[in-house]
Amino acid sequence: MTLPTLTTSRLTLRQLVEADREAVVKVFSDPEMSRFFAADFSDPASASAMVDRRLTYRGPAGQGHWAIERDGEVIGVAHLRPSSELPGGVPELGYYVASAHAGQGLATEAAQAVLDHGLGVLGLPAIWALVHENNAASRKVAARLGFLDVGSGIHYGDLHRVLVTLPTAHGRPHHIELWVPDLAEAERSWGWLLGELGWREFQRWPAGVSWRLGGTYLVVEASPALSATNHERTRPGLNHLALHVATRTEVDALTTRAPDHGWRPLFADRYPHAGGPAHYAAYLENESGFEVELVASEGSPPEK
């Protein structure tokens, strides 16, 4: 498994490797680093075993363990991985910076880089953190990062605050607008498909209708300003929309029923891997020539 290198104004976060063992053991040699752990990582054997666990981690692509470097020196570690403490294996963030570098905002900087990667690049719906009840400094870091305190529980052998952060709306699609030649046909095809995916009608007016999911809505409109009578997806402009579908089974079911609602399959001879062996998706086209790609969110194997 290969993790991306993350950079900030002062730090480099790169994948933890065997060559980092001695440096990480040194970081945790300070007893203060183990103050809120059940284990005493100032013991070199315990710290080395902790490094072993991090090095042998295997999980979802893009998640894992980073070494935190400043000016070429390893000053801590960070991780983003499925939680072993919270139900459902939700993604959990952890960040540890050597005591000698405390009070400089470096833990916040490192954790923000991992959060941006998880929420922005990986598209995770939420990221969780567990912070010891008495770890005031780490709780302040979490608050600066926008984590919300949603309760407490016994985790890692002691009382921890349970924290969560969600993606912001900044930079995300507000709405998508499709100009269509035939509003009734668009309602038949798009209305059915979006409804099956959980979108709900949002607005309606004589020339158009929209459907909304979360903070994003999609508009189809038969505008009087249309300059052509048909959509051609191979011309400059919109080629297709790609939408998440929770499971492969649901992709199959939608593909089977789509022809009854104005969609025809594209690349049927290569279904469901027309986009590649690790990409499970259906490609459909409606009567007006608009293409949609339905991508299964489950089933992509973890990166080796």
Short mmCIF file of C-alpha atoms in Angstrom, two decimals:
data_model
loop_
_atom_site.label_atom_id
_atom_site.label_comp_id
_atom_site.label_asym_id
_atom_site.label_seq_id
_atom_site.Cartn_x
_atom_site.Cartn_y
_atom_site.Cartn_z
CA MET A 1 0.00 0.00 0.00
CA THR A 2 1.38 3.42 -0.98
CA LEU A 3 0.26 6.59 0.77
CA PRO A 4 0.51 10.02 -0.82
CA THR A 5 2.98 12.49 0.61
CA LEU A 6 1.25 15.48 2.20
CA THR A 7 3.00 18.83 2.55
CA THR A 8 2.28 21.96 4.58
CA SER A 9 4.18 25.20 5.04
CA ARG A 10 6.44 23.59 7.68
CA LEU A 11 5.90 19.85 7.49
CA THR A 12 6.10 16.83 5.23
CA LEU A 13 3.90 13.84 6.00
CA ARG A 14 5.09 10.73 4.19
CA GLN A 15 4.36 7.05 4.51
CA LEU A 16 5.85 5.47 7.62
CA VAL A 17 8.61 2.99 6.72
CA GLU A 18 10.89 0.61 8.58
CA ALA A 19 13.74 3.13 8.47
CA ASP A 20 11.64 5.42 10.71
CA ARG A 21 11.57 2.95 13.61
CA GLU A 22 14.46 4.41 15.60
CA ALA A 23 13.22 7.99 15.16
CA VAL A 24 9.66 7.12 16.24
CA VAL A 25 10.91 5.20 19.28
CA LYS A 26 12.96 8.29 20.18
CA VAL A 27 9.89 10.56 19.84
CA PHE A 28 7.97 8.37 22.29
CA SER A 29 10.92 7.94 24.70
CA ASP A 30 9.67 11.03 26.54
CA PRO A 31 7.26 9.74 29.24
CA GLU A 32 5.06 12.79 28.59
CA MET A 33 4.15 11.27 25.21
CA SER A 34 2.58 8.26 26.98
CA ARG A 35 0.67 10.26 29.56
CA PHE A 36 -2.71 9.54 27.96
CA PHE A 37 -2.01 6.04 26.63
CA ALA A 38 -2.78 2.75 28.35
CA ALA A 39 0.70 1.56 27.29
CA ASP A 40 4.03 3.10 28.31
CA PHE A 41 5.71 3.88 25.00
CA SER A 42 8.74 5.32 26.77
CA ASP A 43 9.70 1.65 27.02
CA PRO A 44 11.58 1.04 23.73
CA ALA A 45 10.09 -2.44 23.39
CA SER A 46 6.53 -1.09 23.65
CA ALA A 47 7.26 1.72 21.24
CA SER A 48 8.84 -0.67 18.75
CA ALA A 49 5.80 -2.97 18.96
CA MET A 50 3.60 0.06 18.25
CA VAL A 51 5.69 0.79 15.16
CA ASP A 52 5.26 -2.85 14.10
CA ARG A 53 1.49 -2.49 14.24
CA ARG A 54 1.62 0.63 12.12
CA LEU A 55 3.97 -0.90 9.55
CA THR A 56 1.85 -4.03 9.14
CA TYR A 57 -1.40 -2.10 8.69
CA ARG A 58 -3.42 -3.04 5.61
CA GLY A 59 -6.64 -1.23 4.86
CA PRO A 60 -8.53 0.98 2.42
CA ALA A 61 -6.54 2.72 -0.29
CA GLY A 62 -5.37 6.17 0.75
CA GLN A 63 -5.56 5.43 4.48
CA GLY A 64 -2.71 4.40 6.76
CA HIS A 65 0.16 5.82 8.81
CA TRP A 66 2.40 8.80 8.11
CA ALA A 67 5.71 9.95 9.59
CA ILE A 68 5.67 13.69 10.32
CA GLU A 69 8.90 15.41 9.26
CA ARG A 70 10.17 18.91 9.89
CA ASP A 71 13.35 19.92 8.09
CA GLY A 72 14.12 16.23 7.48
CA GLU A 73 13.65 15.21 11.13
CA VAL A 74 10.86 12.83 12.16
CA ILE A 75 8.97 14.64 14.93
CA GLY A 76 5.82 12.53 15.15
CA VAL A 77 3.33 10.24 13.48
CA ALA A 78 -0.23 10.57 12.20
CA HIS A 79 -2.81 8.11 10.98
CA LEU A 80 -6.15 7.84 9.22
CA ARG A 81 -7.57 4.32 9.32
CA PRO A 82 -10.74 2.37 10.13
CA SER A 83 -11.36 2.63 13.86
CA SER A 84 -10.94 -0.45 15.99
CA GLU A 85 -12.85 1.25 18.81
CA LEU A 86 -15.89 2.83 17.14
CA PRO A 87 -18.65 0.78 15.51
CA GLY A 88 -18.67 0.32 11.77
CA GLY A 89 -14.95 0.79 11.27
CA VAL A 90 -15.42 4.52 10.64
CA PRO A 91 -12.26 6.44 9.65
CA GLU A 92 -10.36 7.60 12.72
CA LEU A 93 -7.71 10.32 12.85
CA GLY A 94 -4.72 10.30 15.19
CA TYR A 95 -1.81 12.75 15.50
CA TYR A 96 1.23 12.78 17.81
CA VAL A 97 4.00 15.37 17.79
CA ALA A 98 7.09 15.16 20.03
CA SER A 99 6.89 17.14 23.27
CA ALA A 100 9.94 19.16 22.23
CA HIS A 101 7.90 20.60 19.35
CA ALA A 102 4.71 21.28 21.30
CA GLY A 103 3.12 24.72 21.43
CA GLN A 104 4.00 25.65 17.86
CA GLY A 105 0.81 24.60 16.10
CA LEU A 106 2.50 21.66 14.39
CA ALA A 107 -0.01 19.05 15.56
CA THR A 108 -2.83 21.19 14.14
CA GLU A 109 -0.93 21.63 10.90
CA ALA A 110 -0.24 17.92 10.49
CA ALA A 111 -3.77 16.87 11.41
CA GLN A 112 -5.28 19.44 9.02
CA ALA A 113 -3.24 17.96 6.17
CA VAL A 114 -4.59 14.47 6.91
CA LEU A 115 -8.15 15.81 7.24
CA ASP A 116 -7.91 17.61 3.90
CA HIS A 117 -6.70 14.38 2.33
CA GLY A 118 -9.47 12.29 3.89
CA LEU A 119 -12.39 14.64 3.29
CA GLY A 120 -11.22 16.32 0.10
CA VAL A 121 -9.25 13.66 -1.78
CA LEU A 122 -10.77 10.43 -0.49
CA GLY A 123 -14.24 11.94 -0.20
CA LEU A 124 -14.92 10.40 3.21
CA PRO A 125 -18.35 11.40 4.57
CA ALA A 126 -16.96 12.03 8.08
CA ILE A 127 -13.78 11.57 10.09
CA TRP A 128 -13.75 10.65 13.79
CA ALA A 129 -11.24 11.12 16.58
CA LEU A 130 -10.92 9.80 20.13
CA VAL A 131 -9.20 12.13 22.57
CA HIS A 132 -8.49 11.29 26.20
CA GLU A 133 -10.85 13.09 28.57
CA ASN A 134 -7.93 14.78 30.35
CA ASN A 135 -5.88 15.67 27.26
CA ALA A 136 -6.78 19.36 27.17
CA ALA A 137 -4.12 20.24 24.57
CA SER A 138 -5.31 17.63 22.08
CA ARG A 139 -8.93 18.63 22.63
CA LYS A 140 -7.99 22.23 21.78
CA VAL A 141 -6.33 21.01 18.58
CA ALA A 142 -9.48 19.09 17.66
CA ALA A 143 -11.63 22.16 18.31
CA ARG A 144 -9.41 24.28 16.05
CA LEU A 145 -9.81 21.63 13.35
CA GLY A 146 -13.59 21.89 13.53
CA PHE A 147 -14.33 18.62 15.34
CA LEU A 148 -17.63 18.40 17.20
CA ASP A 149 -17.81 16.68 20.59
CA VAL A 150 -20.62 14.11 20.39
CA GLY A 151 -20.10 12.26 23.66
CA SER A 152 -17.70 10.05 25.54
CA GLY A 153 -16.97 6.41 26.19
CA ILE A 154 -14.37 3.96 27.37
CA HIS A 155 -11.93 3.52 24.50
CA TYR A 156 -8.32 2.35 24.52
CA GLY A 157 -8.83 1.39 28.15
CA ASP A 158 -9.92 4.79 29.51
CA LEU A 159 -12.47 7.58 29.13
CA HIS A 160 -12.19 9.40 25.80
CA ARG A 161 -14.19 12.15 24.13
CA VAL A 162 -15.79 11.05 20.85
CA LEU A 163 -15.32 13.71 18.17
CA VAL A 164 -16.41 13.99 14.54
CA THR A 165 -15.88 16.40 11.68
CA LEU A 166 -17.81 16.62 8.40
CA PRO A 167 -16.98 18.07 4.99
CA THR A 168 -17.78 21.74 4.49
CA ALA A 169 -19.74 23.09 1.53
CA HIS A 170 -16.78 25.16 0.38
CA GLY A 171 -15.81 24.28 -3.18
CA ARG A 172 -18.49 21.61 -3.59
CA PRO A 173 -21.12 21.67 -6.36
CA HIS A 174 -24.04 23.95 -5.60
CA HIS A 175 -26.16 22.78 -8.53
CA ILE A 176 -25.91 21.33 -12.03
CA GLU A 177 -28.14 22.59 -14.81
CA LEU A 178 -28.98 20.63 -17.96
CA TRP A 179 -30.81 22.31 -20.83
CA VAL A 180 -32.97 19.71 -22.51
CA PRO A 181 -35.01 19.70 -25.74
CA ASP A 182 -37.88 17.67 -24.25
CA LEU A 183 -38.87 18.37 -20.66
CA ALA A 184 -41.33 15.46 -20.45
CA GLU A 185 -38.67 12.99 -21.61
CA ALA A 186 -36.16 14.47 -19.16
CA GLU A 187 -38.60 14.08 -16.29
CA ARG A 188 -39.26 10.51 -17.29
CA SER A 189 -35.61 9.47 -17.40
CA TRP A 190 -33.89 11.77 -14.92
CA GLY A 191 -36.80 11.90 -12.51
CA TRP A 192 -36.93 8.12 -12.22
CA LEU A 193 -33.17 7.65 -11.88
CA LEU A 194 -32.60 10.44 -9.38
CA GLY A 195 -35.59 9.30 -7.34
CA GLU A 196 -34.13 5.79 -7.16
CA LEU A 197 -30.88 7.29 -5.86
CA GLY A 198 -32.56 9.26 -3.10
CA TRP A 199 -32.97 12.67 -4.77
CA ARG A 200 -36.28 14.45 -4.18
CA GLU A 201 -38.12 17.03 -6.26
CA PHE A 202 -36.97 20.47 -5.18
CA GLN A 203 -38.42 23.14 -7.46
CA ARG A 204 -40.81 23.24 -10.42
CA TRP A 205 -41.72 25.94 -12.96
CA PRO A 206 -43.28 25.86 -16.47
CA ALA A 207 -39.99 25.26 -18.28
CA GLY A 208 -38.16 23.08 -15.79
CA VAL A 209 -37.86 20.98 -12.66
CA SER A 210 -35.07 20.22 -10.18
CA TRP A 211 -34.22 17.44 -7.74
CA ARG A 212 -32.11 17.79 -4.61
CA LEU A 213 -29.81 15.51 -2.62
CA GLY A 214 -28.17 17.08 0.41
CA GLY A 215 -26.79 20.47 -0.51
CA THR A 216 -26.71 19.87 -4.27
CA TYR A 217 -29.54 20.03 -6.77
CA LEU A 218 -29.83 19.12 -10.44
CA VAL A 219 -31.95 21.17 -12.84
CA VAL A 220 -33.42 20.12 -16.18
CA GLU A 221 -34.88 22.98 -18.18
CA ALA A 222 -36.37 23.38 -21.64
CA SER A 223 -35.12 26.94 -21.92
CA PRO A 224 -36.52 29.21 -24.65
CA ALA A 225 -32.90 30.30 -25.19
CA LEU A 226 -31.82 26.84 -26.48
CA SER A 227 -29.67 27.24 -29.59
CA ALA A 228 -30.01 23.62 -30.79
CA THR A 229 -32.62 20.86 -30.69
CA ASN A 230 -30.41 18.02 -29.52
CA HIS A 231 -27.58 17.26 -27.10
CA GLU A 232 -24.38 15.76 -28.50
CA ARG A 233 -22.13 14.43 -25.74
CA THR A 234 -19.06 14.13 -28.02
CA ARG A 235 -19.05 17.87 -28.69
CA PRO A 236 -17.28 20.32 -26.33
CA GLY A 237 -19.30 20.65 -23.16
CA LEU A 238 -20.91 18.10 -20.89
CA ASN A 239 -19.96 14.52 -21.73
CA HIS A 240 -21.69 12.74 -18.85
CA LEU A 241 -22.63 12.82 -15.18
CA ALA A 242 -21.22 10.16 -12.84
CA LEU A 243 -23.20 9.29 -9.70
CA HIS A 244 -22.37 7.06 -6.75
CA VAL A 245 -24.49 3.96 -6.14
CA ALA A 246 -24.07 2.22 -2.79
CA THR A 247 -23.59 -1.37 -3.97
CA ARG A 248 -22.87 -3.46 -7.04
CA THR A 249 -26.22 -5.19 -6.59
CA GLU A 250 -27.99 -1.83 -6.84
CA VAL A 251 -26.03 -0.93 -9.98
CA ASP A 252 -27.20 -4.21 -11.52
CA ALA A 253 -30.81 -3.58 -10.50
CA LEU A 254 -30.85 -0.04 -11.90
CA THR A 255 -29.26 -1.21 -15.14
CA THR A 256 -31.92 -3.89 -15.57
CA ARG A 257 -34.81 -1.48 -14.99
CA ALA A 258 -33.40 1.57 -16.79
CA PRO A 259 -34.75 0.69 -20.28
CA ASP A 260 -38.30 0.94 -18.93
CA HIS A 261 -37.61 4.57 -18.00
CA GLY A 262 -36.01 5.97 -21.13
CA TRP A 263 -32.39 4.82 -20.75
CA ARG A 264 -30.41 2.50 -23.00
CA PRO A 265 -27.11 0.83 -22.04
CA LEU A 266 -23.79 1.94 -23.48
CA PHE A 267 -20.77 -0.40 -23.75
CA ALA A 268 -23.04 -3.30 -22.78
CA ASP A 269 -20.55 -5.84 -24.10
CA ARG A 270 -18.07 -4.71 -21.43
CA TYR A 271 -20.50 -4.33 -18.53
CA PRO A 272 -19.80 -3.84 -15.66
CA HIS A 273 -16.08 -3.12 -16.20
CA ALA A 274 -16.08 -0.81 -19.21
CA GLY A 275 -14.17 1.68 -17.06
CA GLY A 276 -11.51 -0.86 -16.05
CA PRO A 277 -11.26 -4.09 -14.03
CA ALA A 278 -11.46 -2.35 -10.62
CA HIS A 279 -14.31 -0.01 -11.66
CA TYR A 280 -17.83 -1.43 -11.36
CA ALA A 281 -20.20 0.85 -13.26
CA ALA A 282 -23.07 1.13 -15.71
CA TYR A 283 -23.14 3.62 -18.59
CA LEU A 284 -26.58 4.71 -19.77
CA GLU A 285 -27.90 7.15 -22.37
CA ASN A 286 -31.39 8.65 -22.50
CA GLU A 287 -33.45 9.54 -25.57
CA SER A 288 -32.03 13.08 -25.69
CA GLY A 289 -28.44 11.82 -25.75
CA PHE A 290 -27.47 12.58 -22.16
CA GLU A 291 -25.14 10.00 -20.60
CA VAL A 292 -24.95 8.98 -16.96
CA GLU A 293 -22.43 6.70 -15.25
CA LEU A 294 -23.55 4.77 -12.17
CA VAL A 295 -20.53 3.84 -10.08
CA ALA A 296 -20.64 1.23 -7.32
CA SER A 297 -19.16 2.69 -4.14
CA GLU A 298 -18.46 -0.74 -2.65
CA GLY A 299 -16.26 -3.47 -3.92
CA SER A 300 -13.00 -1.74 -4.87
CA PRO A 301 -10.29 -3.90 -3.29
CA PRO A 302 -7.80 -2.22 -0.94
CA GLU A 303 -4.58 -1.10 -2.57
CA LYS A 304 -1.73 -3.57 -2.01
#
